[in-house]
Amino acid sequence: MKTYDIAIIGAGPAGATLARELGKKYKVLLVDGRNLDKAPGKVIKNCGGLIAPDAQKALASFGLAIPKSTLVSPQMFSVKVIDFDNSLVQNYQRHYINTDRELFDRWLVGLTNCDKAFGFRFKNAVKKGSFYEITLSKNSQKVLVRADILIGADGANSRVKKLLQDKKEPKKYISIQEWFKNSQNINEYVAIFDKEISDFYSWIIPKENGLIFGTAIEEGKNAAHFHNLQKQKLNALGYNLHASVKKEGCYLFRPRGSRDLTLGKDKIALIGEAAGFISPTSAEGISYAMLSANALAQALIENRENFLKLYSVKCRFLKRNIDLKIAKYPLMYNRFLRRLAISSNIGAIRVSKESFAKASLSLSF
Ligand SMILES: Cc1cc2nc3c(=O)[nH]c(=O)nc-3n(C[C@H](O)[C@H](O)[C@H](O)COP(=O)(O)OP(=O)(O)OC[C@H]3O[C@@H](n4cnc5c(N)ncnc54)[C@H](O)[C@@H]3O)c2cc1C
């Protein structure tokens, strides 16, 4: 049985960042159910693939820059806010980098130097003395490995977190993303607020010749019904979301504050969305994934024996950041305050009527 210092379950931005930073010091195993060492298969991460300024800053702090091969067109400069609750539309300047999320993940994984078990699913871990005996499976094949420390970087539906038997959990949403042809040449990111559909938001993101339309619906509601209803309302407004190419769904977390985060116990730690790190206002999660991984890497490098305590200290800025976003929450999600903010035109892009018709879909309620 192979023995590791650290086994990381999940090779998304959190797991890949941690593996890159720890690979030089420790014997690390990086596990993912996706075949990240082969051509992309059916299982890909359900994500908008937008690299927000916070994620750009995190990458810069690691001395990294995104290669051209991960980018997709168009690179957008604005977000169009469609507010169904107040029948308002407004454009704002935004600086996202539009990437193919699967290629972004593969690029990050390519920067790691450690053992990998790709195409393997993490099933269970049992404490045996000072080690965890970890069961991985691929089809009907079972493999056992040992690790001193186990890391859950396995996203919102974390199986590693279940081992902690921690009842604490951020609010859960079902997120559905549906792909369409970009027949109208949409060249901006669109954020849609509509209380009839969800207390979160929906989005449209152009990707090469395609278009993603996504919704986040509170767990317990009929997600498919509300996703379709939002689509109908957007079609009535002028969008062409008719011929669906593919549809995918997954869980999405939304912390109500830093109290919803779970960092770990004993020799198990959680990072990224598994720990609950994600923006409660925009669902931007890539920066939180990479920064929480970086905080844990520093803790493990500085003090392997007492790393959890140190990890919690090093995450203070991320916890504060989530609490600050909660404080700003009403500006985005309270109907009255949002109406005031949009109607004030503060920070809005003034687009001339002719360029507006050319550059973007004209919408009127
Ligand atoms: C629809 C949608 C759109 C989003 N759009 C954006 C966006 O545009 N920009 C942004 O910044 N954030 C976005 N987010 C949030 C972002 O995707 C996540 O917060 C981020 O990916 C979290 O990174 P992570 O590494 O913690 O987990 P993940 O990226 O979820 O990675 C978890 C990894 O673990 C693997 N895994 C899970 N379980 C197992 C198991 N049992 N065994 C083996 N492997 C396992 C998975 O295959 C996956 O590779 C979006 C989220 C959703 C749902």
Tab-separated table of C-alpha atoms and ligand atoms in Angstrom:
chain	number	residue	atom	x	y	z
A	1	MET	CA	0.000	0.000	0.000
A	2	LYS	CA	1.407	3.385	-1.014
A	3	THR	CA	1.889	5.859	1.822
A	4	TYR	CA	1.700	9.648	1.521
A	5	ASP	CA	2.150	12.596	3.844
A	6	ILE	CA	-0.921	14.256	2.368
A	7	ALA	CA	-3.796	13.015	0.170
A	8	ILE	CA	-5.805	15.740	-1.555
A	9	ILE	CA	-9.262	14.768	-2.814
A	10	GLY	CA	-10.286	17.043	-5.699
A	11	ALA	CA	-8.102	18.726	-8.312
A	12	GLY	CA	-10.171	21.855	-8.973
A	13	PRO	CA	-8.555	25.278	-8.326
A	14	ALA	CA	-8.338	24.535	-4.570
A	15	GLY	CA	-6.770	21.056	-4.777
A	16	ALA	CA	-4.445	21.913	-7.665
A	17	THR	CA	-3.197	25.060	-5.876
A	18	LEU	CA	-2.510	23.130	-2.668
A	19	ALA	CA	-0.754	20.309	-4.539
A	20	ARG	CA	1.423	22.818	-6.419
A	21	GLU	CA	2.515	24.507	-3.197
A	22	LEU	CA	3.058	21.353	-1.117
A	23	GLY	CA	4.557	19.095	-3.791
A	24	LYS	CA	8.081	20.400	-3.154
A	25	LYS	CA	8.027	19.700	0.597
A	26	TYR	CA	5.765	16.679	1.089
A	27	LYS	CA	4.866	13.391	-0.565
A	28	VAL	CA	1.456	14.305	-1.970
A	29	LEU	CA	-1.277	12.341	-3.761
A	30	LEU	CA	-3.792	14.344	-5.822
A	31	VAL	CA	-7.051	12.460	-6.535
A	32	ASP	CA	-9.853	13.437	-8.916
A	33	GLY	CA	-12.799	11.603	-10.449
A	34	ARG	CA	-12.141	13.462	-13.691
A	35	ASN	CA	-9.560	12.059	-16.136
A	36	LEU	CA	-7.532	15.244	-16.013
A	37	ASP	CA	-4.541	13.585	-17.680
A	38	LYS	CA	-6.566	12.528	-20.742
A	39	ALA	CA	-8.705	14.402	-23.304
A	40	PRO	CA	-11.758	15.995	-21.620
A	41	GLY	CA	-14.540	13.440	-21.251
A	42	LYS	CA	-18.190	13.769	-20.267
A	43	VAL	CA	-17.491	14.752	-16.660
A	44	ILE	CA	-16.484	18.410	-16.676
A	45	LYS	CA	-16.871	21.042	-13.962
A	46	ASN	CA	-20.142	22.964	-14.193
A	47	CYS	CA	-18.931	26.596	-14.062
A	48	GLY	CA	-19.101	29.945	-15.837
A	49	GLY	CA	-15.303	29.993	-16.160
A	50	LEU	CA	-15.074	33.739	-15.453
A	51	ILE	CA	-11.843	34.696	-13.711
A	52	ALA	CA	-12.835	37.682	-11.559
A	53	PRO	CA	-10.413	40.429	-10.450
A	54	ASP	CA	-9.911	38.743	-7.039
A	55	ALA	CA	-8.877	35.511	-8.775
A	56	GLN	CA	-6.602	37.472	-11.116
A	57	LYS	CA	-4.995	39.095	-8.067
A	58	ALA	CA	-4.572	35.707	-6.379
A	59	LEU	CA	-2.885	34.274	-9.491
A	60	ALA	CA	-0.593	37.321	-9.657
A	61	SER	CA	0.340	36.823	-5.990
A	62	PHE	CA	1.414	33.249	-6.871
A	63	GLY	CA	3.513	34.633	-9.762
A	64	LEU	CA	1.157	33.066	-12.309
A	65	ALA	CA	-0.456	34.362	-15.512
A	66	ILE	CA	-3.136	32.537	-17.502
A	67	PRO	CA	-1.963	31.076	-20.828
A	68	LYS	CA	-3.788	31.986	-24.042
A	69	SER	CA	-4.764	28.348	-24.567
A	70	THR	CA	-7.307	28.547	-21.699
A	71	LEU	CA	-9.068	31.684	-22.997
A	72	VAL	CA	-12.332	31.772	-24.916
A	73	SER	CA	-13.889	34.585	-26.853
A	74	PRO	CA	-15.332	37.120	-26.251
A	75	GLN	CA	-13.306	38.927	-23.583
A	76	MET	CA	-16.029	41.157	-22.108
A	77	PHE	CA	-15.823	44.597	-20.524
A	78	SER	CA	-19.308	44.880	-19.099
A	79	VAL	CA	-22.077	43.223	-17.182
A	80	LYS	CA	-25.677	43.915	-18.095
A	81	VAL	CA	-27.931	43.824	-15.050
A	82	ILE	CA	-31.523	42.833	-15.809
A	83	ASP	CA	-33.743	43.524	-12.827
A	84	PHE	CA	-37.132	41.873	-13.373
A	85	ASP	CA	-38.310	42.960	-9.921
A	86	ASN	CA	-38.004	46.643	-10.850
A	87	SER	CA	-38.229	46.333	-14.681
A	88	LEU	CA	-34.809	47.948	-15.072
A	89	VAL	CA	-31.742	47.297	-17.224
A	90	GLN	CA	-28.306	48.816	-16.691
A	91	ASN	CA	-24.741	48.159	-17.924
A	92	TYR	CA	-21.654	48.368	-15.690
A	93	GLN	CA	-17.951	48.046	-16.426
A	94	ARG	CA	-16.464	44.743	-15.246
A	95	HIS	CA	-13.088	43.094	-15.781
A	96	TYR	CA	-13.516	39.343	-16.013
A	97	ILE	CA	-11.321	36.985	-17.992
A	98	ASN	CA	-13.422	34.535	-19.986
A	99	THR	CA	-11.906	31.034	-19.868
A	100	ASP	CA	-12.771	27.477	-20.723
A	101	ARG	CA	-13.046	26.192	-17.141
A	102	GLU	CA	-11.962	22.651	-18.009
A	103	LEU	CA	-8.805	23.977	-19.732
A	104	PHE	CA	-8.169	26.366	-16.829
A	105	ASP	CA	-8.287	23.449	-14.361
A	106	ARG	CA	-5.993	21.361	-16.549
A	107	TRP	CA	-3.494	24.201	-16.770
A	108	LEU	CA	-3.433	24.536	-12.939
A	109	VAL	CA	-3.068	20.750	-12.529
A	110	GLY	CA	-0.194	20.815	-15.053
A	111	LEU	CA	1.757	23.058	-12.642
A	112	THR	CA	1.762	20.417	-9.897
A	113	ASN	CA	4.551	17.973	-9.186
A	114	CYS	CA	3.122	15.058	-7.188
A	115	ASP	CA	1.531	11.614	-7.615
A	116	LYS	CA	-1.897	11.628	-9.242
A	117	ALA	CA	-4.870	9.287	-9.204
A	118	PHE	CA	-7.132	10.663	-11.942
A	119	GLY	CA	-10.355	8.905	-12.919
A	120	PHE	CA	-10.485	7.615	-9.307
A	121	ARG	CA	-13.323	8.512	-6.931
A	122	PHE	CA	-12.735	8.918	-3.239
A	123	LYS	CA	-15.043	6.504	-1.380
A	124	ASN	CA	-14.029	6.493	2.266
A	125	ALA	CA	-11.246	7.003	4.805
A	126	VAL	CA	-10.754	5.179	8.086
A	127	LYS	CA	-8.330	6.254	10.806
A	128	LYS	CA	-5.827	3.456	11.509
A	129	GLY	CA	-3.323	4.568	14.153
A	130	SER	CA	-1.670	7.739	12.919
A	131	PHE	CA	-2.777	7.204	9.279
A	132	TYR	CA	-5.936	7.399	7.241
A	133	GLU	CA	-6.567	4.339	5.132
A	134	ILE	CA	-8.219	5.763	2.037
A	135	THR	CA	-10.401	3.820	-0.395
A	136	LEU	CA	-10.435	4.992	-4.009
A	137	SER	CA	-12.384	3.359	-6.822
A	138	LYS	CA	-12.313	3.360	-10.607
A	139	ASN	CA	-15.117	1.347	-12.260
A	140	SER	CA	-15.042	-1.841	-10.175
A	141	GLN	CA	-11.353	-1.493	-9.255
A	142	LYS	CA	-10.612	-0.569	-5.618
A	143	VAL	CA	-7.307	0.887	-4.477
A	144	LEU	CA	-6.181	1.503	-0.889
A	145	VAL	CA	-3.643	4.198	-0.012
A	146	ARG	CA	-2.445	5.634	3.283
A	147	ALA	CA	-1.950	9.262	4.213
A	148	ASP	CA	-1.064	11.082	7.380
A	149	ILE	CA	-3.280	14.055	6.483
A	150	LEU	CA	-6.463	14.070	4.384
A	151	ILE	CA	-7.633	17.176	2.517
A	152	GLY	CA	-11.133	17.669	1.130
A	153	ALA	CA	-10.948	19.881	-1.958
A	154	ASP	CA	-13.897	18.040	-3.450
A	155	GLY	CA	-16.346	20.897	-3.922
A	156	ALA	CA	-19.868	21.638	-2.698
A	157	ASN	CA	-20.895	17.979	-2.440
A	158	SER	CA	-17.790	17.064	-0.418
A	159	ARG	CA	-17.562	13.439	0.625
A	160	VAL	CA	-14.562	14.214	2.806
A	161	LYS	CA	-16.659	16.734	4.762
A	162	LYS	CA	-19.155	13.958	5.577
A	163	LEU	CA	-16.389	12.214	7.583
A	164	LEU	CA	-16.335	15.201	9.945
A	165	GLN	CA	-20.025	14.709	10.774
A	166	ASP	CA	-20.329	18.469	10.916
A	167	LYS	CA	-23.956	19.523	10.560
A	168	LYS	CA	-22.937	23.111	9.716
A	169	GLU	CA	-23.567	23.915	6.065
A	170	PRO	CA	-23.953	27.029	3.896
A	171	LYS	CA	-27.296	27.551	2.173
A	172	LYS	CA	-27.529	25.135	-0.756
A	173	TYR	CA	-28.718	25.837	-4.305
A	174	ILE	CA	-29.251	23.685	-7.359
A	175	SER	CA	-27.479	25.287	-10.256
A	176	ILE	CA	-28.532	24.434	-13.801
A	177	GLN	CA	-26.485	25.585	-16.774
A	178	GLU	CA	-27.857	25.184	-20.287
A	179	TRP	CA	-25.874	25.759	-23.497
A	180	PHE	CA	-27.227	27.434	-26.636
A	181	LYS	CA	-25.849	28.698	-29.958
A	182	ASN	CA	-24.943	32.377	-29.697
A	183	SER	CA	-27.206	33.292	-32.626
A	184	GLN	CA	-27.544	36.936	-31.494
A	185	ASN	CA	-23.829	37.626	-31.020
A	186	ILE	CA	-24.287	38.454	-27.331
A	187	ASN	CA	-20.960	39.933	-26.230
A	188	GLU	CA	-21.550	40.791	-22.589
A	189	TYR	CA	-22.041	39.001	-19.302
A	190	VAL	CA	-25.668	39.268	-18.164
A	191	ALA	CA	-26.796	39.023	-14.511
A	192	ILE	CA	-30.527	38.571	-13.933
A	193	PHE	CA	-32.326	39.331	-10.667
A	194	ASP	CA	-35.850	37.966	-10.371
A	195	LYS	CA	-37.495	37.132	-7.015
A	196	GLU	CA	-40.140	35.024	-8.771
A	197	ILE	CA	-37.349	32.603	-9.771
A	198	SER	CA	-34.766	32.683	-6.969
A	199	ASP	CA	-33.432	34.758	-4.089
A	200	PHE	CA	-30.001	34.495	-5.810
A	201	TYR	CA	-29.518	35.285	-9.500
A	202	SER	CA	-29.297	33.891	-13.034
A	203	TRP	CA	-26.702	34.606	-15.724
A	204	ILE	CA	-25.867	34.491	-19.414
A	205	ILE	CA	-22.229	34.109	-20.476
A	206	PRO	CA	-21.087	33.999	-24.111
A	207	LYS	CA	-18.496	31.281	-24.855
A	208	GLU	CA	-17.046	31.200	-28.383
A	209	ASN	CA	-20.034	30.421	-30.636
A	210	GLY	CA	-22.116	29.318	-27.681
A	211	LEU	CA	-23.974	30.847	-24.783
A	212	ILE	CA	-24.422	29.558	-21.247
A	213	PHE	CA	-27.679	30.342	-19.488
A	214	GLY	CA	-27.503	29.439	-15.799
A	215	THR	CA	-29.749	29.662	-12.756
A	216	ALA	CA	-29.218	29.059	-9.032
A	217	ILE	CA	-32.412	27.889	-7.338
A	218	GLU	CA	-32.859	27.322	-3.596
A	219	GLU	CA	-32.665	23.638	-2.630
A	220	GLY	CA	-36.166	22.244	-2.059
A	221	LYS	CA	-37.747	24.224	-4.915
A	222	ASN	CA	-38.442	22.640	-8.316
A	223	ALA	CA	-35.194	23.797	-9.948
A	224	ALA	CA	-36.069	22.600	-13.473
A	225	HIS	CA	-39.411	24.437	-13.394
A	226	PHE	CA	-37.915	27.758	-12.251
A	227	HIS	CA	-34.970	27.445	-14.653
A	228	ASN	CA	-37.440	27.022	-17.541
A	229	LEU	CA	-39.617	29.866	-16.297
A	230	GLN	CA	-36.610	32.235	-16.221
A	231	LYS	CA	-35.734	31.111	-19.744
A	232	GLN	CA	-39.272	31.876	-20.961
A	233	LYS	CA	-39.128	35.341	-19.400
A	234	LEU	CA	-35.783	36.059	-21.080
A	235	ASN	CA	-37.094	34.797	-24.425
A	236	ALA	CA	-40.080	37.132	-24.050
A	237	LEU	CA	-37.592	39.955	-23.494
A	238	GLY	CA	-35.799	39.251	-26.780
A	239	TYR	CA	-33.190	36.564	-26.062
A	240	ASN	CA	-33.057	33.444	-28.213
A	241	LEU	CA	-32.782	30.607	-25.674
A	242	HIS	CA	-34.735	28.004	-27.628
A	243	ALA	CA	-32.533	25.274	-29.124
A	244	SER	CA	-30.636	23.842	-26.152
A	245	VAL	CA	-27.367	22.062	-26.966
A	246	LYS	CA	-26.679	20.574	-23.516
A	247	LYS	CA	-27.694	20.954	-19.891
A	248	GLU	CA	-25.766	20.311	-16.673
A	249	GLY	CA	-26.562	20.676	-12.985
A	250	CYS	CA	-24.782	20.654	-9.631
A	251	TYR	CA	-24.925	21.984	-6.085
A	252	LEU	CA	-23.794	25.504	-5.310
A	253	PHE	CA	-23.087	26.817	-1.806
A	254	ARG	CA	-23.956	30.274	-0.495
A	255	PRO	CA	-22.552	31.022	2.990
A	256	ARG	CA	-24.716	33.170	5.307
A	257	GLY	CA	-21.507	34.377	6.965
A	258	SER	CA	-18.132	33.029	8.084
A	259	ARG	CA	-20.001	30.990	10.746
A	260	ASP	CA	-21.064	28.623	7.911
A	261	LEU	CA	-17.459	27.652	7.109
A	262	THR	CA	-15.962	24.297	8.137
A	263	LEU	CA	-12.159	24.184	8.088
A	264	GLY	CA	-11.559	20.683	9.480
A	265	LYS	CA	-10.913	18.493	12.486
A	266	ASP	CA	-8.042	16.249	13.695
A	267	LYS	CA	-5.937	15.635	10.590
A	268	ILE	CA	-8.657	16.380	8.045
A	269	ALA	CA	-8.876	19.863	6.494
A	270	LEU	CA	-11.281	21.323	3.952
A	271	ILE	CA	-10.451	23.996	1.358
A	272	GLY	CA	-12.344	25.796	-1.401
A	273	GLU	CA	-16.056	25.223	-1.783
A	274	ALA	CA	-15.886	22.035	0.322
A	275	ALA	CA	-15.149	24.327	3.281
A	276	GLY	CA	-17.918	26.735	2.191
A	277	PHE	CA	-15.590	29.347	0.649
A	278	ILE	CA	-17.498	31.127	-2.130
A	279	SER	CA	-18.882	34.624	-2.598
A	280	PRO	CA	-22.391	34.889	-1.111
A	281	THR	CA	-23.243	37.737	-3.495
A	282	SER	CA	-21.859	36.613	-6.875
A	283	ALA	CA	-21.006	32.874	-6.487
A	284	GLU	CA	-17.452	33.708	-7.558
A	285	GLY	CA	-15.502	30.814	-6.078
A	286	ILE	CA	-12.207	30.433	-7.925
A	287	SER	CA	-10.367	33.114	-5.914
A	288	TYR	CA	-11.627	31.672	-2.597
A	289	ALA	CA	-10.589	28.171	-3.695
A	290	MET	CA	-7.039	29.248	-4.540
A	291	LEU	CA	-6.608	31.576	-1.553
A	292	SER	CA	-7.906	29.070	1.026
A	293	ALA	CA	-5.564	26.460	-0.498
A	294	ASN	CA	-2.689	28.912	-0.226
A	295	ALA	CA	-3.545	29.595	3.442
A	296	LEU	CA	-3.561	25.862	4.214
A	297	ALA	CA	-0.303	25.296	2.303
A	298	GLN	CA	1.427	27.978	4.378
A	299	ALA	CA	0.045	26.471	7.599
A	300	LEU	CA	1.206	22.959	6.653
A	301	ILE	CA	4.648	24.203	5.682
A	302	GLU	CA	5.078	26.253	8.877
A	303	ASN	CA	3.709	23.764	11.399
A	304	ARG	CA	2.632	20.309	10.279
A	305	GLU	CA	1.646	19.216	13.801
A	306	ASN	CA	-0.642	22.149	14.575
A	307	PHE	CA	-1.638	23.088	11.053
A	308	LEU	CA	-5.419	23.390	11.591
A	309	LYS	CA	-5.121	26.153	14.184
A	310	LEU	CA	-2.707	28.044	11.953
A	311	TYR	CA	-4.948	27.490	8.908
A	312	SER	CA	-7.857	29.072	10.759
A	313	VAL	CA	-5.713	32.115	11.612
A	314	LYS	CA	-4.473	32.437	8.032
A	315	CYS	CA	-8.072	32.315	6.770
A	316	ARG	CA	-9.129	35.337	8.830
A	317	PHE	CA	-8.983	37.676	5.819
A	318	LEU	CA	-11.198	35.329	3.787
A	319	LYS	CA	-13.694	35.032	6.640
A	320	ARG	CA	-13.789	38.831	6.962
A	321	ASN	CA	-14.237	39.129	3.225
A	322	ILE	CA	-17.306	36.852	3.315
A	323	ASP	CA	-18.803	38.779	6.255
A	324	LEU	CA	-18.233	42.074	4.416
A	325	LYS	CA	-20.022	40.711	1.368
A	326	ILE	CA	-22.953	39.719	3.576
A	327	ALA	CA	-23.053	43.310	4.852
A	328	LYS	CA	-23.227	44.568	1.250
A	329	TYR	CA	-25.856	41.973	0.384
A	330	PRO	CA	-28.966	44.250	0.615
A	331	LEU	CA	-27.588	46.606	-2.061
A	332	MET	CA	-27.785	43.758	-4.558
A	333	TYR	CA	-30.633	41.652	-3.252
A	334	ASN	CA	-33.081	44.075	-1.625
A	335	ARG	CA	-35.516	45.131	-4.338
A	336	PHE	CA	-35.953	48.706	-3.118
A	337	LEU	CA	-32.229	49.386	-2.561
A	338	ARG	CA	-31.357	47.822	-5.905
A	339	ARG	CA	-33.860	50.092	-7.637
A	340	LEU	CA	-32.220	53.112	-6.010
A	341	ALA	CA	-28.731	51.895	-6.963
A	342	ILE	CA	-29.623	51.181	-10.605
A	343	SER	CA	-31.733	54.327	-11.062
A	344	SER	CA	-28.943	56.508	-9.661
A	345	ASN	CA	-26.825	55.638	-12.759
A	346	ILE	CA	-23.761	55.682	-10.476
A	347	GLY	CA	-21.013	53.616	-12.082
A	348	ALA	CA	-23.196	52.788	-15.090
A	349	ILE	CA	-21.894	52.802	-18.646
A	350	ARG	CA	-23.665	55.356	-20.798
A	351	VAL	CA	-24.024	53.779	-24.230
A	352	SER	CA	-25.269	55.824	-27.184
A	353	LYS	CA	-28.505	54.512	-28.685
A	354	GLU	CA	-26.854	53.500	-32.016
A	355	SER	CA	-23.867	51.723	-30.431
A	356	PHE	CA	-26.190	50.126	-27.908
A	357	ALA	CA	-28.290	48.598	-30.718
A	358	LYS	CA	-25.114	47.362	-32.411
A	359	ALA	CA	-23.194	46.184	-29.377
A	360	SER	CA	-25.909	44.644	-27.318
A	361	LEU	CA	-29.437	43.369	-27.338
A	362	SER	CA	-31.903	46.240	-26.759
A	363	LEU	CA	-34.315	45.227	-24.056
A	364	SER	CA	-37.485	46.899	-22.900
A	365	PHE	CA	-39.963	45.604	-20.385
B	1	LIG	C1	-22.899	26.895	-12.368
B	1	LIG	C2	-21.740	27.516	-11.663
B	1	LIG	C3	-21.063	28.580	-12.259
B	1	LIG	C4	-19.973	29.160	-11.607
B	1	LIG	N1	-19.283	30.150	-12.235
B	1	LIG	C5	-18.188	30.684	-11.661
B	1	LIG	C6	-17.398	31.644	-12.345
B	1	LIG	O1	-17.687	32.012	-13.483
B	1	LIG	N2	-16.311	32.159	-11.711
B	1	LIG	C7	-15.959	31.761	-10.445
B	1	LIG	O2	-14.978	32.263	-9.891
B	1	LIG	N3	-16.678	30.813	-9.777
B	1	LIG	C8	-17.762	30.261	-10.361
B	1	LIG	N4	-18.462	29.277	-9.714
B	1	LIG	C9	-17.966	28.778	-8.423
B	1	LIG	C10	-16.753	27.899	-8.674
B	1	LIG	O3	-16.994	27.012	-9.745
B	1	LIG	C11	-16.394	27.074	-7.437
B	1	LIG	O4	-16.545	27.830	-6.271
B	1	LIG	C12	-14.958	26.583	-7.558
B	1	LIG	O5	-14.838	25.734	-8.662
B	1	LIG	C13	-14.570	25.838	-6.289
B	1	LIG	O6	-13.316	25.262	-6.503
B	1	LIG	P1	-12.894	23.975	-5.675
B	1	LIG	O7	-11.551	23.594	-6.157
B	1	LIG	O8	-13.126	24.227	-4.243
B	1	LIG	O9	-13.957	22.854	-6.079
B	1	LIG	P2	-14.355	22.301	-7.532
B	1	LIG	O10	-13.922	23.219	-8.608
B	1	LIG	O11	-15.794	21.952	-7.432
B	1	LIG	O12	-13.474	21.000	-7.649
B	1	LIG	C14	-13.784	19.846	-6.942
B	1	LIG	C15	-13.075	18.689	-7.626
B	1	LIG	O13	-13.254	17.518	-6.838
B	1	LIG	C16	-13.564	16.426	-7.657
B	1	LIG	N5	-14.330	15.501	-6.844
B	1	LIG	C17	-15.502	15.743	-6.188
B	1	LIG	N6	-15.875	14.654	-5.487
B	1	LIG	C18	-14.924	13.707	-5.698
B	1	LIG	C19	-14.735	12.361	-5.252
B	1	LIG	N7	-15.599	11.765	-4.418
B	1	LIG	N8	-13.648	11.691	-5.684
B	1	LIG	C20	-12.755	12.266	-6.529
B	1	LIG	N9	-12.879	13.549	-6.973
B	1	LIG	C21	-13.936	14.255	-6.568
B	1	LIG	C22	-14.343	17.039	-8.823
B	1	LIG	O14	-14.228	16.224	-9.969
B	1	LIG	C23	-13.649	18.381	-9.002
B	1	LIG	O15	-12.600	18.322	-9.911
B	1	LIG	C24	-19.560	28.688	-10.336
B	1	LIG	C25	-20.240	27.622	-9.742
B	1	LIG	C26	-21.313	27.031	-10.389
B	1	LIG	C27	-22.013	25.861	-9.759
